[in-house]
Amino acid sequence: MPATNIEIDIPTPADGEHLLRLARGISLFEASDIETIQELWTEFASKGDESSWYHFIVSRLDGVILGFACYGQRPLTEGAYDLYWIGVGQNQQSRGIGKMLIGEVEKRVCSQGGRLLIAETAGKEAFEPTRRFYLSAGYLLEARIRDFYKLGDDLVIFTKRFS
Amino acid sequence: MPATNIEIDIPTPADGEHLLRLARGISLFEASDIETIQELWTEFASKGDESSWYHFIVSRLDGVILGFACYGQRPLTEGAYDLYWIGVGQNQQSRGIGKMLIGEVEKRVCSQGGRLLIAETAGKEAFEPTRRFYLSAGYLLEARIRDFYKLGDDLVIFTKRFS
């Protein structure tokens, strides 16, 4: 049963340290992933939610960050958005926090006129729970590029449509 | 028959004005495409080919730029590269210049250890010659995301593998 007293909001620059520490603790994220998340966070924290290309939301329990999501509009499209990252603290998984975060991203994308949300993930064994997560959240496995990340690790593209 | 006295090289910052004028004259490119090409060019011209994430090459006849291509490694992958843009001057098309450019990109990607080149293009009617171009250059139509750019305009992903 999802915890009911979890709140989702837009993080402030002061949340950066905690958010990045949480990301570093997620076993599926590699050093290069963390570096990328840090870059997107830096842009978001310096420009603010209104002006940044990347948007972050966090889920909190008693003020403590349990998970985060990062999304943004795909350049050169009308209404396509990318879910860049979604991460839930290593000890907080399977509590419905990811579902709450992705639901909030969808709500925000819709309210910004988005009609398509794209979630790219890896095809390797370790990401099977991630792929199951997207399917159970109503995403369609729409495309796959073989050996994209490296030999034997495909890119898997999930989509959800709102119109 | 392809012109044989066409040369391909890495442009210098001084080529920017000519290259962007040529891009603006290509009917398939929209204003937002030109804006993006300009951004990538600015990064390339300021950082140089060694340090820039984006790489440009141009084809010239008697010093005059006839076409260009822009490519770069896809972040978070081992050996996947994107062909971001390929453009041939509106009056210079169907002369084999695009084929020469894409061949040179492939050569450079291979020599940098790339094993996969990805070319994303549009599914709409106007891009049928572009899609035919990739197929005739040995690319595989590997994936498609419906209504990606806008309703009725899919993303079409071509790939070519070198290992």
Tab-separated table of C-alpha atoms in Angstrom:
chain	number	residue	atom	x	y	z
A	1	MET	CA	0.000	0.000	0.000
A	2	PRO	CA	1.511	3.356	-0.924
A	3	ALA	CA	2.382	5.589	1.989
A	4	THR	CA	-0.286	8.275	2.096
A	5	ASN	CA	1.624	11.032	3.854
A	6	ILE	CA	4.176	11.395	1.100
A	7	GLU	CA	4.168	14.771	-0.612
A	8	ILE	CA	5.486	15.727	-4.014
A	9	ASP	CA	6.847	19.177	-4.772
A	10	ILE	CA	9.376	21.089	-6.813
A	11	PRO	CA	12.783	20.998	-5.113
A	12	THR	CA	14.797	24.103	-4.264
A	13	PRO	CA	18.531	24.542	-4.876
A	14	ALA	CA	19.094	23.630	-1.218
A	15	ASP	CA	17.749	20.120	-1.951
A	16	GLY	CA	20.544	19.414	-4.441
A	17	GLU	CA	22.955	17.768	-2.053
A	18	HIS	CA	20.347	15.408	-0.662
A	19	LEU	CA	18.895	14.580	-4.077
A	20	LEU	CA	22.303	13.774	-5.545
A	21	ARG	CA	23.285	11.683	-2.519
A	22	LEU	CA	20.072	9.702	-2.968
A	23	ALA	CA	20.838	9.236	-6.687
A	24	ARG	CA	24.368	8.041	-5.913
A	25	GLY	CA	22.884	5.394	-3.604
A	26	ILE	CA	20.728	3.825	-6.326
A	27	SER	CA	22.525	0.695	-7.476
A	28	LEU	CA	21.208	0.838	-11.068
A	29	PHE	CA	22.771	4.256	-11.645
A	30	GLU	CA	26.331	4.240	-12.903
A	31	ALA	CA	28.891	6.999	-12.385
A	32	SER	CA	28.125	8.455	-15.838
A	33	ASP	CA	24.409	8.535	-15.011
A	34	ILE	CA	25.113	10.453	-11.811
A	35	GLU	CA	27.271	12.889	-13.738
A	36	THR	CA	24.413	13.515	-16.171
A	37	ILE	CA	21.838	13.904	-13.399
A	38	GLN	CA	24.196	16.389	-11.750
A	39	GLU	CA	24.460	18.419	-14.985
A	40	LEU	CA	20.672	18.574	-15.393
A	41	TRP	CA	20.272	19.455	-11.731
A	42	THR	CA	22.817	22.273	-12.030
A	43	GLU	CA	20.885	23.763	-14.954
A	44	PHE	CA	17.585	23.380	-13.110
A	45	ALA	CA	18.914	24.804	-9.822
A	46	SER	CA	20.562	27.794	-11.492
A	47	LYS	CA	17.727	28.689	-13.907
A	48	GLY	CA	14.725	27.694	-11.815
A	49	ASP	CA	11.682	25.669	-12.798
A	50	GLU	CA	10.221	28.416	-15.019
A	51	SER	CA	13.271	28.883	-17.239
A	52	SER	CA	15.047	25.530	-17.092
A	53	TRP	CA	14.735	23.065	-19.930
A	54	TYR	CA	14.812	20.296	-17.317
A	55	HIS	CA	12.250	20.030	-14.548
A	56	PHE	CA	12.665	18.140	-11.292
A	57	ILE	CA	10.092	16.987	-8.796
A	58	VAL	CA	10.743	15.183	-5.534
A	59	SER	CA	8.699	13.064	-3.155
A	60	ARG	CA	9.217	13.659	0.546
A	61	LEU	CA	8.224	12.112	3.830
A	62	ASP	CA	8.568	14.530	6.744
A	63	GLY	CA	10.715	16.725	4.549
A	64	VAL	CA	13.159	13.949	3.653
A	65	ILE	CA	13.543	13.239	-0.074
A	66	LEU	CA	12.638	9.658	-0.991
A	67	GLY	CA	12.752	9.924	-4.752
A	68	PHE	CA	12.905	12.286	-7.696
A	69	ALA	CA	11.957	12.567	-11.336
A	70	CYS	CA	13.362	14.763	-14.077
A	71	TYR	CA	11.504	15.546	-17.304
A	72	GLY	CA	11.424	18.110	-20.067
A	73	GLN	CA	10.094	18.898	-23.498
A	74	ARG	CA	11.883	17.245	-26.417
A	75	PRO	CA	13.390	19.905	-28.657
A	76	LEU	CA	11.923	20.273	-32.167
A	77	THR	CA	8.665	18.562	-31.241
A	78	GLU	CA	5.161	19.815	-30.559
A	79	GLY	CA	4.115	18.335	-27.243
A	80	ALA	CA	6.557	15.425	-26.848
A	81	TYR	CA	8.242	15.188	-23.446
A	82	ASP	CA	11.069	13.044	-22.134
A	83	LEU	CA	11.085	11.439	-18.735
A	84	TYR	CA	14.840	11.760	-18.325
A	85	TRP	CA	15.262	10.177	-14.923
A	86	ILE	CA	13.197	8.650	-12.212
A	87	GLY	CA	14.888	7.426	-9.054
A	88	VAL	CA	13.679	6.135	-5.724
A	89	GLY	CA	16.019	5.719	-2.754
A	90	GLN	CA	17.495	2.240	-2.569
A	91	ASN	CA	15.643	1.460	0.705
A	92	GLN	CA	12.378	3.059	-0.368
A	93	GLN	CA	11.640	0.991	-3.445
A	94	SER	CA	8.428	-1.031	-3.996
A	95	ARG	CA	6.435	1.402	-1.834
A	96	GLY	CA	4.612	3.034	-4.741
A	97	ILE	CA	6.821	6.123	-4.702
A	98	GLY	CA	7.877	5.676	-8.334
A	99	LYS	CA	4.230	5.400	-9.383
A	100	MET	CA	3.382	8.594	-7.512
A	101	LEU	CA	6.303	10.415	-9.143
A	102	ILE	CA	5.497	9.258	-12.665
A	103	GLY	CA	1.831	10.138	-12.139
A	104	GLU	CA	2.827	13.638	-11.078
A	105	VAL	CA	5.125	14.012	-14.110
A	106	GLU	CA	2.235	12.975	-16.377
A	107	LYS	CA	-0.067	15.510	-14.709
A	108	ARG	CA	2.472	18.291	-15.158
A	109	VAL	CA	3.250	17.321	-18.759
A	110	CYS	CA	-0.476	17.315	-19.576
A	111	SER	CA	-1.010	20.690	-17.935
A	112	GLN	CA	1.854	22.095	-20.036
A	113	GLY	CA	0.142	20.884	-23.220
A	114	GLY	CA	2.161	17.696	-23.604
A	115	ARG	CA	0.540	14.842	-25.484
A	116	LEU	CA	3.314	12.237	-25.479
A	117	LEU	CA	5.720	11.153	-22.734
A	118	ILE	CA	8.779	9.119	-23.703
A	119	ALA	CA	10.763	7.006	-21.246
A	120	GLU	CA	13.985	5.510	-22.524
A	121	THR	CA	15.575	2.719	-20.564
A	122	ALA	CA	18.027	-0.125	-20.941
A	123	GLY	CA	17.315	-3.574	-22.295
A	124	LYS	CA	19.764	-5.413	-20.060
A	125	GLU	CA	18.741	-7.901	-17.406
A	126	ALA	CA	19.279	-5.533	-14.453
A	127	PHE	CA	16.616	-3.181	-15.848
A	128	GLU	CA	13.876	-5.799	-16.043
A	129	PRO	CA	12.122	-4.333	-12.939
A	130	THR	CA	12.326	-0.869	-14.553
A	131	ARG	CA	10.717	-2.144	-17.758
A	132	ARG	CA	8.029	-3.906	-15.715
A	133	PHE	CA	7.448	-0.647	-13.856
A	134	TYR	CA	6.734	1.250	-17.086
A	135	LEU	CA	4.437	-1.467	-18.411
A	136	SER	CA	2.486	-1.535	-15.151
A	137	ALA	CA	2.227	2.269	-15.283
A	138	GLY	CA	0.450	1.998	-18.635
A	139	TYR	CA	3.398	2.620	-20.946
A	140	LEU	CA	3.745	0.972	-24.336
A	141	LEU	CA	7.032	-0.623	-25.368
A	142	GLU	CA	7.128	1.197	-28.677
A	143	ALA	CA	10.646	0.847	-30.063
A	144	ARG	CA	13.988	-0.804	-29.465
A	145	ILE	CA	17.455	-0.138	-30.833
A	146	ARG	CA	19.693	-3.162	-30.522
A	147	ASP	CA	23.093	-2.773	-28.856
A	148	PHE	CA	22.530	0.931	-28.270
A	149	TYR	CA	24.237	1.434	-24.885
A	150	LYS	CA	26.802	-1.232	-25.652
A	151	LEU	CA	26.898	-4.638	-27.311
A	152	GLY	CA	24.121	-6.673	-25.711
A	153	ASP	CA	22.412	-3.682	-24.097
A	154	ASP	CA	19.538	-2.306	-26.149
A	155	LEU	CA	17.758	1.004	-25.892
A	156	VAL	CA	14.105	0.367	-25.054
A	157	ILE	CA	11.650	3.201	-25.647
A	158	PHE	CA	8.379	3.330	-23.746
A	159	THR	CA	5.656	5.848	-24.547
A	160	LYS	CA	2.423	7.064	-23.034
A	161	ARG	CA	-0.038	9.236	-24.904
A	162	PHE	CA	-2.462	11.754	-23.465
A	163	SER	CA	-4.478	12.684	-26.548
B	1	MET	CA	27.813	10.873	-61.564
B	2	PRO	CA	29.247	12.418	-58.379
B	3	ALA	CA	31.491	15.405	-58.927
B	4	THR	CA	35.032	14.189	-58.384
B	5	ASN	CA	36.704	17.453	-57.462
B	6	ILE	CA	34.661	17.926	-54.321
B	7	GLU	CA	36.678	17.923	-51.117
B	8	ILE	CA	35.548	17.264	-47.582
B	9	ASP	CA	37.181	18.876	-44.579
B	10	ILE	CA	36.576	20.188	-41.081
B	11	PRO	CA	35.238	23.751	-41.261
B	12	THR	CA	36.800	26.677	-39.430
B	13	PRO	CA	34.882	29.301	-37.433
B	14	ALA	CA	35.127	31.561	-40.495
B	15	ASP	CA	32.915	29.096	-42.413
B	16	GLY	CA	30.012	29.607	-40.026
B	17	GLU	CA	28.254	32.366	-41.928
B	18	HIS	CA	28.345	30.455	-45.206
B	19	LEU	CA	27.332	27.159	-43.623
B	20	LEU	CA	24.354	28.690	-41.834
B	21	ARG	CA	23.260	30.568	-44.965
B	22	LEU	CA	23.329	27.279	-46.856
B	23	ALA	CA	21.290	25.602	-44.085
B	24	ARG	CA	18.720	28.400	-44.157
B	25	GLY	CA	18.274	27.829	-47.900
B	26	ILE	CA	17.330	24.154	-47.503
B	27	SER	CA	13.565	23.954	-47.838
B	28	LEU	CA	13.157	20.945	-45.535
B	29	PHE	CA	14.728	22.785	-42.602
B	30	GLU	CA	12.343	24.792	-40.458
B	31	ALA	CA	13.247	27.856	-38.390
B	32	SER	CA	13.594	25.716	-35.241
B	33	ASP	CA	15.955	23.357	-37.071
B	34	ILE	CA	18.150	26.291	-38.120
B	35	GLU	CA	18.180	27.542	-34.549
B	36	THR	CA	19.384	24.128	-33.345
B	37	ILE	CA	22.038	23.861	-36.065
B	38	GLN	CA	23.211	27.331	-35.070
B	39	GLU	CA	23.523	26.267	-31.413
B	40	LEU	CA	25.553	23.186	-32.299
B	41	TRP	CA	27.710	25.238	-34.660
B	42	THR	CA	28.375	27.825	-31.952
B	43	GLU	CA	29.566	25.095	-29.577
B	44	PHE	CA	31.717	23.520	-32.300
B	45	ALA	CA	33.202	26.826	-33.469
B	46	SER	CA	34.027	28.002	-29.955
B	47	LYS	CA	35.417	24.707	-28.600
B	48	GLY	CA	37.022	23.319	-31.745
B	49	ASP	CA	36.788	19.838	-33.222
B	50	GLU	CA	38.924	18.238	-30.495
B	51	SER	CA	36.881	19.432	-27.533
B	52	SER	CA	33.381	19.925	-28.963
B	53	TRP	CA	30.701	17.338	-28.355
B	54	TYR	CA	29.427	18.088	-31.869
B	55	HIS	CA	31.566	17.638	-34.961
B	56	PHE	CA	31.006	19.278	-38.324
B	57	ILE	CA	32.383	18.407	-41.717
B	58	VAL	CA	31.744	20.277	-44.984
B	59	SER	CA	32.038	19.449	-48.659
B	60	ARG	CA	33.480	22.146	-50.900
B	61	LEU	CA	33.940	22.812	-54.576
B	62	ASP	CA	36.603	25.449	-55.240
B	63	GLY	CA	36.365	26.480	-51.598
B	64	VAL	CA	32.604	27.025	-51.716
B	65	ILE	CA	30.593	24.982	-49.205
B	66	LEU	CA	28.027	22.725	-50.889
B	67	GLY	CA	26.891	20.730	-47.888
B	68	PHE	CA	27.618	19.826	-44.293
B	69	ALA	CA	27.117	17.101	-41.745
B	70	CYS	CA	27.090	17.231	-37.959
B	71	TYR	CA	27.587	14.190	-35.749
B	72	GLY	CA	28.662	13.287	-32.245
B	73	GLN	CA	28.812	10.531	-29.691
B	74	ARG	CA	25.589	9.720	-27.866
B	75	PRO	CA	26.034	10.386	-24.150
B	76	LEU	CA	25.920	7.369	-21.828
B	77	THR	CA	26.706	4.894	-24.609
B	78	GLU	CA	29.813	2.975	-25.592
B	79	GLY	CA	30.364	3.628	-29.267
B	80	ALA	CA	26.948	4.895	-30.404
B	81	TYR	CA	27.009	8.066	-32.487
B	82	ASP	CA	24.280	10.366	-33.729
B	83	LEU	CA	24.192	11.855	-37.186
B	84	TYR	CA	22.532	15.054	-36.010
B	85	TRP	CA	22.249	16.874	-39.313
B	86	ILE	CA	23.125	16.417	-42.920
B	87	GLY	CA	22.337	19.171	-45.390
B	88	VAL	CA	23.147	19.781	-49.031
B	89	GLY	CA	22.573	23.152	-50.685
B	90	GLN	CA	19.172	23.369	-52.305
B	91	ASN	CA	20.691	23.591	-55.835
B	92	GLN	CA	23.351	20.965	-55.218
B	93	GLN	CA	21.114	18.036	-54.353
B	94	SER	CA	21.102	14.675	-56.209
B	95	ARG	CA	24.785	15.079	-57.102
B	96	GLY	CA	26.058	12.503	-54.642
B	97	ILE	CA	27.220	15.102	-52.139
B	98	GLY	CA	25.064	13.707	-49.340
B	99	LYS	CA	26.478	10.228	-49.957
B	100	MET	CA	30.029	11.573	-49.810
B	101	LEU	CA	29.280	13.385	-46.558
B	102	ILE	CA	27.633	10.428	-44.857
B	103	GLY	CA	30.478	8.177	-46.014
B	104	GLU	CA	32.980	10.555	-44.448
B	105	VAL	CA	30.993	10.687	-41.196
B	106	GLU	CA	30.988	6.876	-41.081
B	107	LYS	CA	34.754	6.805	-41.662
B	108	ARG	CA	35.348	9.280	-38.850
B	109	VAL	CA	32.956	7.536	-36.463
B	110	CYS	CA	34.708	4.217	-37.125
B	111	SER	CA	38.142	5.715	-36.612
B	112	GLN	CA	36.947	7.116	-33.257
B	113	GLY	CA	35.854	3.650	-32.154
B	114	GLY	CA	32.179	4.065	-33.012
B	115	ARG	CA	30.237	0.913	-33.810
B	116	LEU	CA	26.740	2.274	-34.349
B	117	LEU	CA	25.535	5.371	-36.201
B	118	ILE	CA	21.995	6.579	-35.605
B	119	ALA	CA	20.127	8.891	-37.963
B	120	GLU	CA	16.790	10.203	-36.780
B	121	THR	CA	14.443	11.732	-39.302
B	122	ALA	CA	10.805	12.564	-39.816
B	123	GLY	CA	8.087	10.234	-41.030
B	124	LYS	CA	6.116	12.859	-42.896
B	125	GLU	CA	5.669	12.893	-46.670
B	126	ALA	CA	8.184	15.672	-47.322
B	127	PHE	CA	10.964	13.526	-45.836
B	128	GLU	CA	10.378	10.552	-48.130
B	129	PRO	CA	13.526	11.406	-50.187
B	130	THR	CA	15.516	11.640	-46.937
B	131	ARG	CA	14.326	8.215	-45.834
B	132	ARG	CA	15.131	6.816	-49.291
B	133	PHE	CA	18.583	8.376	-48.988
B	134	TYR	CA	19.326	6.529	-45.744
B	135	LEU	CA	18.058	3.219	-47.095
B	136	SER	CA	20.168	3.574	-50.238
B	137	ALA	CA	23.181	4.389	-48.044
B	138	GLY	CA	22.791	1.041	-46.306
B	139	TYR	CA	20.876	2.143	-43.224
B	140	LEU	CA	18.277	-0.007	-41.524
B	141	LEU	CA	14.920	1.456	-40.550
B	142	GLU	CA	15.129	0.158	-37.000
B	143	ALA	CA	12.468	1.954	-34.974
B	144	ARG	CA	9.590	4.377	-35.216
B	145	ILE	CA	7.743	6.459	-32.643
B	146	ARG	CA	4.310	7.463	-33.848
B	147	ASP	CA	3.317	11.131	-33.706
B	148	PHE	CA	6.666	12.117	-32.220
B	149	TYR	CA	7.275	15.491	-33.850
B	150	LYS	CA	3.588	16.255	-33.940
B	151	LEU	CA	0.364	14.386	-34.631
B	152	GLY	CA	0.839	12.595	-37.939
B	153	ASP	CA	4.604	13.076	-38.004
B	154	ASP	CA	6.538	10.098	-36.670
B	155	LEU	CA	10.139	9.848	-35.583
B	156	VAL	CA	11.919	7.345	-37.816
B	157	ILE	CA	15.228	5.938	-36.568
B	158	PHE	CA	17.760	4.564	-39.025
B	159	THR	CA	20.884	2.755	-37.909
B	160	LYS	CA	24.098	1.482	-39.453
B	161	ARG	CA	26.491	-0.833	-37.634
B	162	PHE	CA	30.229	-1.133	-38.089
B	163	SER	CA	30.984	-4.150	-35.935
